Amino acid sequence: MLFFFKLNRERSKQVYWQKEYETMPRERLADLQLERLQQTIKRVYDNVPFYRNKLSEAGIEPGDIKSLDDLSRLPFTTKQDLRDNYPFGLFAVPMEEVVRLHASSGTTGKPTVVGYTRNDIVTWSDLMARALVMAGGSKKDIVQNAYGYGLFTGGMGIHYGAERLGATVVPISGGNTSRQLMLMQDFGTTILTCTPSYALYLGEEMVNTGIDPAKLKLRIGIFGAEPWSERMRNQLEAKLNLTALDIYGLSEVIGPGVAMECPEKKGMHIFEDNFIAEIIDPETGQPLPYGQPGELVITSLTKEALPIIRYRTRDITVLKDDECGCGRTFVRMERVTGRTDDMLIIRGVNVFPSQIESVLLEFGDTEPHYLLVVDRKGTLDDLEIWVELSDKFFSDKVRALEDLEKRLRARILSVLGISARIKLVEPRTIPRSEGKAKRVLDKREI
Ligand code: DLL
């Protein structure tokens, strides 16, 4: 009895950005989801030939969606579908209604492009404001946003949410560590937003430059865009003297602000009034019950420019629907523990080995036999690419080798947006596999 009294008292102190949605009873939430799903299906059926064809092939018309159980009858959407319809083929509105584009890595040369209407930007800003409030933020905060600005959704997504909340945003973007530390002290930054690995690096640099985190005003860190662990949370909280919380999202669905961890630290609440989350068996595609690990699949419910139906995120996680102490009724997803494909996240950048393969194929002097060796040097990810030289190029002329190395490094930087060390190796020295080629040696411990 006393316990419930205490819990209720705690909850009444909770601040929400959109309480009516965040604490909505599950039955009402289900009604809202169904209504929005029906609208979304109608929108894509009427406006996106790709979806109309896929739905017709599955024998489904918009009027057939009568309950949320009908969701599992709908076909999946994959990154390949976005690629096949590059760049704007899955947009459900004319281009004059699209006010913003972002993009993320495709599996090969071309990126995956996403678009937003003015309303989509409002929705996204609200979701991000909601995430900041969930973390304990308010308009009094100074948010140092060290996620990259640009085509990546991290920078602008967090930025608009922080402004919507009325907080003060410092749009510093990633990198330039000494300036980050200077402004953090001078401006009295209270919320730091960046990838967890960069946050750890900032923490190390504080030690190296004699900055005492106890003297800073930092109190909350909102870290995501790559996998991290409880061990890293402990390190980050100790080094930076703040509460470290996880945030999840992906460009194809909206960007950051699909799910956010509350201070209970028991997983990230999925913003279910805007997205339906399912877990499926990645092999069979069959939906799995709450509590079982599998691939996260997301359907958007409110997006206009790029509604997305049953998007296969390739992220492995578990959904939990037990009650949360914060009073929110949205289900939670646990940390992402892996992927069903070979995508790597290196210094916050999504990298597919196939992108590197296509660069190597452009260069006639190398073989498409390669190995990506990923490690963490100190707190930063390090990528070394072992590349096999072709017989024809193999030479002992140091200058020619150095030149090739330089050209490869530059090309990889321009295609993938990431710097890597290149190690050229003799023909036939990278181990061949009889089954699936092993392209990646990931030695990072997170
Ligand atoms: O990473 C969006 C984002 C920006 C999320 C800032 C959080 C903060 P993409 O570049 O499209 O979008 O990459 C999406 O990153 O499928 C996951 O594999 C991974 N990812 C994102 N958040 C997390 C997280 C942004 N909290 C891909 N934990 C996703 C683990 C994450 N992996």
Tab-separated table of C-alpha atoms and ligand atoms in Angstrom:
chain	number	residue	atom	x	y	z
A	1	MET	CA	0.000	0.000	0.000
A	2	LEU	CA	2.751	2.356	1.069
A	3	PHE	CA	4.653	1.357	-2.047
A	4	PHE	CA	1.789	2.360	-4.347
A	5	PHE	CA	1.323	5.597	-2.496
A	6	LYS	CA	4.999	6.379	-2.968
A	7	LEU	CA	4.868	5.401	-6.630
A	8	ASN	CA	1.845	7.639	-7.250
A	9	ARG	CA	3.466	10.516	-5.465
A	10	GLU	CA	6.589	10.109	-7.601
A	11	ARG	CA	4.475	9.978	-10.735
A	12	SER	CA	2.580	13.110	-9.884
A	13	LYS	CA	5.940	14.871	-9.922
A	14	GLN	CA	6.611	13.599	-13.428
A	15	VAL	CA	6.618	16.145	-16.191
A	16	TYR	CA	5.460	15.093	-19.638
A	17	TRP	CA	5.551	16.977	-22.913
A	18	GLN	CA	2.313	15.460	-24.189
A	19	LYS	CA	0.800	13.742	-21.164
A	20	GLU	CA	-2.468	12.858	-22.913
A	21	TYR	CA	-0.544	10.652	-25.330
A	22	GLU	CA	2.352	9.514	-23.160
A	23	THR	CA	0.102	8.121	-20.414
A	24	MET	CA	-2.828	7.070	-22.582
A	25	PRO	CA	-4.583	3.861	-21.410
A	26	ARG	CA	-3.536	0.960	-23.673
A	27	GLU	CA	-7.061	0.336	-25.034
A	28	ARG	CA	-7.404	3.944	-26.145
A	29	LEU	CA	-3.917	3.848	-27.587
A	30	ALA	CA	-4.898	0.774	-29.620
A	31	ASP	CA	-7.956	2.614	-31.004
A	32	LEU	CA	-5.776	5.585	-31.938
A	33	GLN	CA	-3.209	3.327	-33.597
A	34	LEU	CA	-5.864	1.547	-35.640
A	35	GLU	CA	-7.408	4.800	-36.825
A	36	ARG	CA	-3.989	6.174	-37.802
A	37	LEU	CA	-2.932	2.897	-39.428
A	38	GLN	CA	-6.055	2.927	-41.596
A	39	GLN	CA	-5.288	6.506	-42.664
A	40	THR	CA	-1.661	5.629	-43.402
A	41	ILE	CA	-2.588	2.612	-45.517
A	42	LYS	CA	-5.052	4.696	-47.472
A	43	ARG	CA	-2.438	7.406	-47.964
A	44	VAL	CA	0.174	5.021	-49.378
A	45	TYR	CA	-2.348	3.072	-51.438
A	46	ASP	CA	-3.589	6.265	-53.067
A	47	ASN	CA	-0.219	7.991	-53.525
A	48	VAL	CA	2.659	5.510	-53.776
A	49	PRO	CA	2.571	3.062	-56.718
A	50	PHE	CA	5.142	0.830	-54.972
A	51	TYR	CA	2.825	0.302	-51.989
A	52	ARG	CA	-0.298	0.000	-54.133
A	53	ASN	CA	1.351	-2.805	-56.103
A	54	LYS	CA	2.640	-4.583	-53.030
A	55	LEU	CA	-0.706	-4.374	-51.253
A	56	SER	CA	-2.537	-5.544	-54.364
A	57	GLU	CA	-0.159	-8.490	-54.707
A	58	ALA	CA	-0.969	-9.427	-51.118
A	59	GLY	CA	-4.675	-9.081	-51.953
A	60	ILE	CA	-5.212	-6.184	-49.555
A	61	GLU	CA	-7.223	-3.024	-50.031
A	62	PRO	CA	-7.271	-0.162	-47.524
A	63	GLY	CA	-10.798	-1.091	-46.341
A	64	ASP	CA	-9.512	-4.548	-45.273
A	65	ILE	CA	-7.624	-3.166	-42.280
A	66	LYS	CA	-10.240	-3.672	-39.592
A	67	SER	CA	-8.094	-4.407	-36.537
A	68	LEU	CA	-4.476	-4.112	-35.432
A	69	ASP	CA	-4.149	-7.869	-35.992
A	70	ASP	CA	-4.438	-7.163	-39.718
A	71	LEU	CA	-1.024	-5.491	-39.530
A	72	SER	CA	0.722	-8.863	-39.776
A	73	ARG	CA	-0.911	-9.402	-43.188
A	74	LEU	CA	0.849	-6.364	-44.620
A	75	PRO	CA	4.058	-6.830	-46.615
A	76	PHE	CA	7.396	-5.690	-45.166
A	77	THR	CA	9.433	-2.748	-46.478
A	78	THR	CA	13.237	-2.974	-46.623
A	79	LYS	CA	16.220	-0.727	-47.250
A	80	GLN	CA	16.442	-2.357	-50.681
A	81	ASP	CA	12.940	-1.066	-51.485
A	82	LEU	CA	14.104	2.485	-50.702
A	83	ARG	CA	17.135	1.893	-52.857
A	84	ASP	CA	15.082	0.527	-55.759
A	85	ASN	CA	12.943	3.659	-55.617
A	86	TYR	CA	15.869	6.076	-55.240
A	87	PRO	CA	15.663	8.958	-54.630
A	88	PHE	CA	12.030	10.021	-54.097
A	89	GLY	CA	9.965	7.076	-55.376
A	90	LEU	CA	8.369	6.224	-52.010
A	91	PHE	CA	7.268	9.776	-51.230
A	92	ALA	CA	3.520	10.107	-50.756
A	93	VAL	CA	3.325	13.843	-51.443
A	94	PRO	CA	4.351	16.028	-54.399
A	95	MET	CA	7.859	17.496	-54.067
A	96	GLU	CA	6.508	21.001	-53.475
A	97	GLU	CA	5.225	19.785	-50.120
A	98	VAL	CA	8.606	18.367	-49.104
A	99	VAL	CA	10.527	20.915	-47.041
A	100	ARG	CA	13.527	18.813	-45.971
A	101	LEU	CA	15.599	15.862	-47.147
A	102	HIS	CA	17.970	13.721	-45.104
A	103	ALA	CA	19.881	10.585	-46.063
A	104	SER	CA	21.660	7.627	-44.519
A	105	SER	CA	24.073	5.042	-45.889
A	106	GLY	CA	22.793	2.728	-48.514
A	107	THR	CA	24.292	-0.722	-48.787
A	108	THR	CA	26.286	0.370	-51.829
A	109	GLY	CA	27.036	3.675	-53.545
A	110	LYS	CA	23.705	5.486	-53.283
A	111	PRO	CA	22.323	6.731	-49.975
A	112	THR	CA	18.818	6.085	-48.644
A	113	VAL	CA	16.869	9.331	-49.015
A	114	VAL	CA	14.086	10.436	-46.682
A	115	GLY	CA	11.771	13.453	-46.938
A	116	TYR	CA	9.640	15.550	-44.592
A	117	THR	CA	6.642	17.852	-45.044
A	118	ARG	CA	6.219	20.882	-42.807
A	119	ASN	CA	3.870	18.811	-40.618
A	120	ASP	CA	6.439	16.016	-40.427
A	121	ILE	CA	8.963	18.496	-39.059
A	122	VAL	CA	6.409	19.608	-36.435
A	123	THR	CA	5.724	15.981	-35.481
A	124	TRP	CA	9.429	15.182	-35.274
A	125	SER	CA	10.179	18.305	-33.220
A	126	ASP	CA	7.419	17.332	-30.785
A	127	LEU	CA	8.792	13.816	-30.473
A	128	MET	CA	12.264	15.143	-29.771
A	129	ALA	CA	10.914	17.716	-27.269
A	130	ARG	CA	9.103	14.804	-25.636
A	131	ALA	CA	12.356	12.847	-25.500
A	132	LEU	CA	14.213	15.768	-23.906
A	133	VAL	CA	11.477	16.244	-21.283
A	134	MET	CA	11.468	12.505	-20.614
A	135	ALA	CA	15.169	12.746	-19.843
A	136	GLY	CA	14.467	15.543	-17.373
A	137	GLY	CA	15.102	18.525	-19.658
A	138	SER	CA	13.218	21.828	-19.674
A	139	LYS	CA	13.375	25.237	-21.319
A	140	LYS	CA	15.968	26.222	-18.716
A	141	ASP	CA	18.510	23.836	-20.212
A	142	ILE	CA	21.457	24.585	-22.429
A	143	VAL	CA	21.724	21.758	-24.937
A	144	GLN	CA	25.131	21.232	-26.515
A	145	ASN	CA	24.251	19.283	-29.622
A	146	ALA	CA	27.330	17.397	-30.767
A	147	TYR	CA	25.489	15.079	-33.154
A	148	GLY	CA	26.554	15.762	-36.741
A	149	TYR	CA	24.548	18.346	-38.661
A	150	GLY	CA	23.905	17.629	-42.311
A	151	LEU	CA	22.273	14.761	-44.138
A	152	PHE	CA	22.499	12.667	-40.942
A	153	THR	CA	19.274	13.111	-38.959
A	154	GLY	CA	20.966	13.387	-35.548
A	155	GLY	CA	21.990	17.056	-35.591
A	156	MET	CA	18.870	18.700	-37.011
A	157	GLY	CA	16.476	16.276	-35.283
A	158	ILE	CA	17.759	17.065	-31.794
A	159	HIS	CA	18.131	20.741	-32.682
A	160	TYR	CA	14.494	21.244	-33.657
A	161	GLY	CA	13.290	19.314	-30.598
A	162	ALA	CA	15.377	21.414	-28.230
A	163	GLU	CA	14.101	24.640	-29.820
A	164	ARG	CA	10.515	23.364	-29.693
A	165	LEU	CA	11.007	22.776	-25.982
A	166	GLY	CA	12.337	26.297	-25.622
A	167	ALA	CA	15.766	25.211	-24.394
A	168	THR	CA	18.893	27.013	-25.578
A	169	VAL	CA	20.616	25.035	-28.322
A	170	VAL	CA	24.330	25.163	-29.054
A	171	PRO	CA	24.520	23.740	-32.612
A	172	ILE	CA	28.177	22.797	-32.389
A	173	SER	CA	27.891	19.529	-34.393
A	174	GLY	CA	30.461	16.738	-33.971
A	175	GLY	CA	34.224	17.033	-33.579
A	176	ASN	CA	36.462	19.930	-32.581
A	177	THR	CA	36.880	18.548	-29.098
A	178	SER	CA	38.796	21.397	-27.488
A	179	ARG	CA	36.123	23.843	-28.590
A	180	GLN	CA	33.416	21.513	-27.250
A	181	LEU	CA	35.111	21.543	-23.872
A	182	MET	CA	35.643	25.285	-23.884
A	183	LEU	CA	31.997	26.074	-24.696
A	184	MET	CA	30.751	23.461	-22.264
A	185	GLN	CA	32.491	25.386	-19.492
A	186	ASP	CA	31.809	28.923	-20.732
A	187	PHE	CA	28.145	28.448	-21.656
A	188	GLY	CA	27.300	26.220	-18.691
A	189	THR	CA	26.001	23.360	-20.846
A	190	THR	CA	23.494	21.234	-18.922
A	191	ILE	CA	22.536	18.632	-21.555
A	192	LEU	CA	25.026	16.948	-23.858
A	193	THR	CA	23.724	15.153	-26.941
A	194	CYS	CA	26.112	13.004	-29.026
A	195	THR	CA	27.089	9.412	-29.702
A	196	PRO	CA	28.138	7.503	-26.570
A	197	SER	CA	31.617	6.860	-27.965
A	198	TYR	CA	32.185	10.566	-28.589
A	199	ALA	CA	30.887	11.351	-25.101
A	200	LEU	CA	33.459	8.956	-23.695
A	201	TYR	CA	36.164	10.676	-25.702
A	202	LEU	CA	35.036	14.067	-24.353
A	203	GLY	CA	35.276	12.579	-20.858
A	204	GLU	CA	38.840	11.360	-21.458
A	205	GLU	CA	39.856	14.703	-22.861
A	206	MET	CA	38.481	16.409	-19.771
A	207	VAL	CA	40.831	14.310	-17.673
A	208	ASN	CA	43.745	15.016	-20.025
A	209	THR	CA	43.166	18.744	-19.984
A	210	GLY	CA	42.549	18.976	-16.254
A	211	ILE	CA	38.839	19.853	-16.392
A	212	ASP	CA	36.973	18.748	-13.288
A	213	PRO	CA	33.544	17.441	-14.371
A	214	ALA	CA	32.184	18.225	-10.899
A	215	LYS	CA	32.690	21.907	-11.689
A	216	LEU	CA	30.639	21.683	-14.910
A	217	LYS	CA	26.857	22.161	-15.046
A	218	LEU	CA	26.307	19.012	-17.132
A	219	ARG	CA	23.436	16.934	-15.756
A	220	ILE	CA	21.982	14.855	-18.604
A	221	GLY	CA	23.513	13.023	-21.566
A	222	ILE	CA	21.306	11.809	-24.423
A	223	PHE	CA	23.359	9.228	-26.234
A	224	GLY	CA	22.424	7.080	-29.218
A	225	ALA	CA	22.880	6.378	-32.933
A	226	GLU	CA	25.149	3.401	-32.138
A	227	PRO	CA	25.089	0.442	-29.752
A	228	TRP	CA	26.380	0.884	-26.199
A	229	SER	CA	26.197	-0.996	-22.929
A	230	GLU	CA	25.511	-0.702	-19.204
A	231	ARG	CA	29.264	-0.809	-18.661
A	232	MET	CA	29.582	2.257	-20.881
A	233	ARG	CA	26.724	3.958	-19.051
A	234	ASN	CA	28.618	3.560	-15.781
A	235	GLN	CA	31.792	4.947	-17.305
A	236	LEU	CA	29.993	7.893	-18.900
A	237	GLU	CA	28.131	8.787	-15.737
A	238	ALA	CA	31.334	8.665	-13.705
A	239	LYS	CA	33.519	10.542	-16.187
A	240	LEU	CA	31.031	13.247	-17.134
A	241	ASN	CA	29.110	13.510	-13.874
A	242	LEU	CA	25.666	13.252	-15.493
A	243	THR	CA	22.743	10.881	-16.021
A	244	ALA	CA	23.327	8.998	-19.284
A	245	LEU	CA	20.211	7.950	-21.222
A	246	ASP	CA	19.712	6.029	-24.445
A	247	ILE	CA	17.870	7.349	-27.498
A	248	TYR	CA	16.935	5.315	-30.564
A	249	GLY	CA	15.865	6.175	-34.044
A	250	LEU	CA	16.592	5.672	-37.705
A	251	SER	CA	16.317	7.895	-40.742
A	252	GLU	CA	13.896	5.674	-42.618
A	253	VAL	CA	11.396	5.959	-39.774
A	254	ILE	CA	11.949	9.658	-38.865
A	255	GLY	CA	15.417	10.021	-37.237
A	256	PRO	CA	16.164	10.271	-33.501
A	257	GLY	CA	13.017	10.283	-31.380
A	258	VAL	CA	11.479	6.920	-32.228
A	259	ALA	CA	12.178	5.732	-28.679
A	260	MET	CA	13.711	7.303	-25.575
A	261	GLU	CA	14.814	6.011	-22.217
A	262	CYS	CA	13.248	7.535	-19.104
A	263	PRO	CA	15.253	7.999	-15.889
A	264	GLU	CA	14.044	4.581	-14.652
A	265	LYS	CA	16.715	3.256	-17.065
A	266	LYS	CA	14.732	0.153	-17.946
A	267	GLY	CA	14.627	0.450	-21.708
A	268	MET	CA	13.414	3.024	-24.214
A	269	HIS	CA	9.739	3.943	-24.507
A	270	ILE	CA	8.630	3.647	-28.117
A	271	PHE	CA	6.437	6.574	-29.134
A	272	GLU	CA	3.537	4.324	-29.962
A	273	ASP	CA	1.062	7.038	-30.829
A	274	ASN	CA	3.284	7.669	-33.872
A	275	PHE	CA	4.764	4.224	-34.535
A	276	ILE	CA	3.690	0.610	-34.209
A	277	ALA	CA	6.551	-1.638	-33.128
A	278	GLU	CA	6.645	-5.377	-33.719
A	279	ILE	CA	9.302	-7.990	-33.095
A	280	ILE	CA	9.633	-10.678	-35.738
A	281	ASP	CA	11.690	-13.777	-36.209
A	282	PRO	CA	14.204	-12.541	-38.801
A	283	GLU	CA	14.276	-15.949	-40.502
A	284	THR	CA	10.556	-16.622	-40.874
A	285	GLY	CA	9.152	-13.079	-40.661
A	286	GLN	CA	6.619	-14.285	-38.081
A	287	PRO	CA	5.675	-11.859	-35.256
A	288	LEU	CA	7.029	-12.820	-31.825
A	289	PRO	CA	5.442	-12.057	-28.432
A	290	TYR	CA	6.727	-9.410	-26.011
A	291	GLY	CA	9.780	-10.616	-24.116
A	292	GLN	CA	11.333	-12.539	-26.994
A	293	PRO	CA	14.351	-11.193	-28.851
A	294	GLY	CA	14.050	-10.641	-32.564
A	295	GLU	CA	14.135	-8.020	-35.292
A	296	LEU	CA	12.363	-4.723	-34.680
A	297	VAL	CA	9.820	-3.794	-37.360
A	298	ILE	CA	8.257	-0.344	-37.385
A	299	THR	CA	5.197	1.155	-39.081
A	300	SER	CA	4.770	4.923	-39.068
A	301	LEU	CA	1.325	6.285	-38.196
A	302	THR	CA	1.566	10.038	-38.643
A	303	LYS	CA	4.148	10.682	-41.356
A	304	GLU	CA	3.097	12.450	-44.523
A	305	ALA	CA	6.037	12.632	-46.935
A	306	LEU	CA	7.450	9.163	-46.341
A	307	PRO	CA	5.001	6.892	-44.533
A	308	ILE	CA	6.661	3.541	-43.960
A	309	ILE	CA	4.895	0.208	-43.596
A	310	ARG	CA	6.443	-2.623	-41.543
A	311	TYR	CA	10.004	-1.404	-42.041
A	312	ARG	CA	12.571	-4.068	-41.214
A	313	THR	CA	15.080	-2.159	-39.091
A	314	ARG	CA	17.513	-5.123	-38.912
A	315	ASP	CA	18.066	-4.167	-35.272
A	316	ILE	CA	17.795	-6.954	-32.706
A	317	THR	CA	16.020	-6.106	-29.472
A	318	VAL	CA	13.278	-7.177	-27.034
A	319	LEU	CA	9.985	-5.380	-26.343
A	320	LYS	CA	8.628	-5.166	-22.802
A	321	ASP	CA	5.132	-4.139	-21.787
A	322	ASP	CA	5.381	-4.301	-17.998
A	323	GLU	CA	4.443	-1.142	-16.131
A	324	CYS	CA	7.069	1.575	-15.898
A	325	GLY	CA	7.632	3.690	-12.788
A	326	CYS	CA	7.499	6.893	-14.840
A	327	GLY	CA	3.807	6.419	-15.563
A	328	ARG	CA	4.177	6.240	-19.319
A	329	THR	CA	2.111	3.525	-20.943
A	330	PHE	CA	4.245	3.069	-24.072
A	331	VAL	CA	6.078	-0.265	-24.389
A	332	ARG	CA	9.847	-0.221	-24.022
A	333	MET	CA	12.572	-1.665	-26.204
A	334	GLU	CA	15.755	-2.924	-24.628
A	335	ARG	CA	19.161	-1.889	-25.872
A	336	VAL	CA	19.882	-2.897	-29.442
A	337	THR	CA	22.137	-5.936	-29.112
A	338	GLY	CA	22.978	-6.600	-32.743
A	339	ARG	CA	21.868	-6.508	-36.343
A	340	THR	CA	20.577	-9.108	-38.717
A	341	ASP	CA	22.744	-7.706	-41.501
A	342	ASP	CA	26.411	-6.757	-41.643
A	343	MET	CA	26.021	-3.013	-41.047
A	344	LEU	CA	28.695	-1.588	-38.773
A	345	ILE	CA	28.519	1.723	-36.958
A	346	ILE	CA	31.956	3.293	-36.880
A	347	ARG	CA	32.321	6.625	-35.122
A	348	GLY	CA	28.583	7.058	-35.501
A	349	VAL	CA	28.668	6.456	-39.265
A	350	ASN	CA	26.753	3.513	-40.692
A	351	VAL	CA	29.062	1.422	-42.830
A	352	PHE	CA	28.165	-1.562	-44.987
A	353	PRO	CA	31.079	-3.760	-46.082
A	354	SER	CA	29.470	-3.819	-49.548
A	355	GLN	CA	30.128	-0.056	-49.863
A	356	ILE	CA	33.834	-0.725	-49.439
A	357	GLU	CA	33.634	-3.566	-51.913
A	358	SER	CA	32.164	-1.254	-54.539
A	359	VAL	CA	35.011	1.226	-54.010
A	360	LEU	CA	37.561	-1.575	-54.456
A	361	LEU	CA	35.869	-2.686	-57.637
A	362	GLU	CA	36.268	0.823	-59.042
A	363	PHE	CA	40.020	0.458	-58.598
A	364	GLY	CA	41.381	-2.067	-61.058
A	365	ASP	CA	44.566	-2.499	-59.015
A	366	THR	CA	42.973	-4.323	-56.125
A	367	GLU	CA	41.005	-7.522	-55.727
A	368	PRO	CA	37.594	-7.491	-54.091
A	369	HIS	CA	39.147	-9.518	-51.277
A	370	TYR	CA	39.267	-7.396	-48.173
A	371	LEU	CA	38.955	-7.451	-44.425
A	372	LEU	CA	37.685	-4.631	-42.230
A	373	VAL	CA	39.469	-4.628	-38.892
A	374	VAL	CA	37.528	-2.512	-36.423
A	375	ASP	CA	38.935	-1.735	-33.015
A	376	ARG	CA	38.609	0.854	-30.312
A	377	LYS	CA	41.791	2.833	-29.753
A	378	GLY	CA	41.265	4.530	-26.414
A	379	THR	CA	37.670	5.640	-26.765
A	380	LEU	CA	37.598	6.113	-30.530
A	381	ASP	CA	36.698	3.582	-33.182
A	382	ASP	CA	39.503	2.725	-35.530
A	383	LEU	CA	39.045	1.200	-38.967
A	384	GLU	CA	41.796	-0.526	-40.880
A	385	ILE	CA	41.000	-1.965	-44.286
A	386	TRP	CA	43.156	-4.806	-45.519
A	387	VAL	CA	43.085	-4.860	-49.285
A	388	GLU	CA	44.551	-7.478	-51.556
A	389	LEU	CA	46.566	-6.226	-54.497
A	390	SER	CA	45.995	-7.762	-57.888
A	391	ASP	CA	48.829	-9.827	-59.440
A	392	LYS	CA	49.097	-7.253	-62.175
A	393	PHE	CA	49.649	-4.376	-59.760
A	394	PHE	CA	51.770	-6.230	-57.254
A	395	SER	CA	55.087	-4.458	-57.264
A	396	ASP	CA	57.788	-3.506	-54.885
A	397	LYS	CA	57.778	0.097	-55.952
A	398	VAL	CA	57.113	1.881	-52.717
A	399	ARG	CA	55.941	5.047	-54.375
A	400	ALA	CA	53.272	3.261	-56.454
A	401	LEU	CA	51.962	1.494	-53.361
A	402	GLU	CA	51.858	4.674	-51.347
A	403	ASP	CA	50.009	6.408	-54.118
A	404	LEU	CA	47.393	3.654	-54.337
A	405	GLU	CA	46.948	3.722	-50.581
A	406	LYS	CA	46.369	7.456	-50.670
A	407	ARG	CA	43.841	7.270	-53.493
A	408	LEU	CA	41.915	4.479	-51.792
A	409	ARG	CA	41.808	6.358	-48.499
A	410	ALA	CA	40.516	9.492	-50.214
A	411	ARG	CA	37.862	7.565	-52.149
A	412	ILE	CA	36.636	5.770	-49.047
A	413	LEU	CA	36.440	9.070	-47.188
A	414	SER	CA	34.389	10.636	-49.953
A	415	VAL	CA	32.013	7.683	-50.464
A	416	LEU	CA	31.542	6.610	-46.852
A	417	GLY	CA	32.363	9.804	-44.991
A	418	ILE	CA	34.792	7.995	-42.749
A	419	SER	CA	38.570	7.941	-42.570
A	420	ALA	CA	40.276	4.568	-42.573
A	421	ARG	CA	43.799	3.254	-42.637
A	422	ILE	CA	44.579	1.118	-45.659
A	423	LYS	CA	46.824	-1.888	-45.436
A	424	LEU	CA	47.770	-3.298	-48.825
A	425	VAL	CA	48.540	-6.991	-48.720
A	426	GLU	CA	49.991	-9.444	-51.229
A	427	PRO	CA	47.733	-11.363	-53.605
A	428	ARG	CA	46.012	-14.403	-52.044
A	429	THR	CA	46.880	-13.600	-48.430
A	430	ILE	CA	43.453	-12.762	-47.031
A	431	PRO	CA	41.941	-16.068	-45.872
A	432	ARG	CA	39.297	-17.428	-48.260
A	433	SER	CA	36.173	-18.847	-46.816
A	434	GLU	CA	34.250	-21.815	-48.116
A	435	GLY	CA	30.966	-20.390	-46.970
A	436	LYS	CA	30.026	-16.772	-46.466
A	437	ALA	CA	33.128	-14.616	-46.753
A	438	LYS	CA	34.279	-13.117	-43.482
A	439	ARG	CA	34.727	-9.442	-44.203
A	440	VAL	CA	34.790	-7.985	-40.732
A	441	LEU	CA	36.905	-8.483	-37.660
A	442	ASP	CA	35.260	-6.392	-34.949
A	443	LYS	CA	37.493	-6.320	-31.882
A	444	ARG	CA	35.573	-3.583	-30.047
A	445	GLU	CA	34.274	-4.258	-26.586
A	446	ILE	CA	31.480	-1.888	-25.720
B	1	DLL	O1	21.316	7.034	-36.076
B	1	DLL	C1	19.326	8.375	-35.844
B	1	DLL	C2	19.758	8.806	-34.483
B	1	DLL	C3	20.447	9.994	-34.337
B	1	DLL	C4	19.435	8.045	-33.379
B	1	DLL	C5	20.805	10.400	-33.076
B	1	DLL	C6	19.795	8.456	-32.118
B	1	DLL	C7	20.481	9.652	-31.978
B	1	DLL	P1	20.630	6.290	-38.926
B	1	DLL	O2	21.878	7.005	-39.281
B	1	DLL	O3	19.631	6.026	-39.984
B	1	DLL	O4	19.847	7.104	-37.831
B	1	DLL	O5	21.050	4.931	-38.239
B	1	DLL	C8	20.062	4.071	-37.708
B	1	DLL	O6	21.586	3.306	-35.995
B	1	DLL	O7	19.077	1.118	-37.269
B	1	DLL	C9	20.575	1.284	-35.343
B	1	DLL	O8	21.297	0.212	-35.945
B	1	DLL	C10	21.548	2.374	-34.928
B	1	DLL	N1	21.075	3.037	-33.697
B	1	DLL	C11	20.405	4.189	-33.587
B	1	DLL	N2	20.178	4.463	-32.273
B	1	DLL	C12	20.720	3.442	-31.558
B	1	DLL	C13	20.826	3.130	-30.173
B	1	DLL	C14	20.291	7.450	-36.562
B	1	DLL	N3	20.338	3.921	-29.213
B	1	DLL	C15	20.710	2.879	-37.046
B	1	DLL	N4	21.444	1.964	-29.836
B	1	DLL	C16	19.706	1.984	-36.366
B	1	DLL	C17	21.950	1.139	-30.783
B	1	DLL	C18	21.288	2.524	-32.484
B	1	DLL	N5	21.895	1.392	-32.097
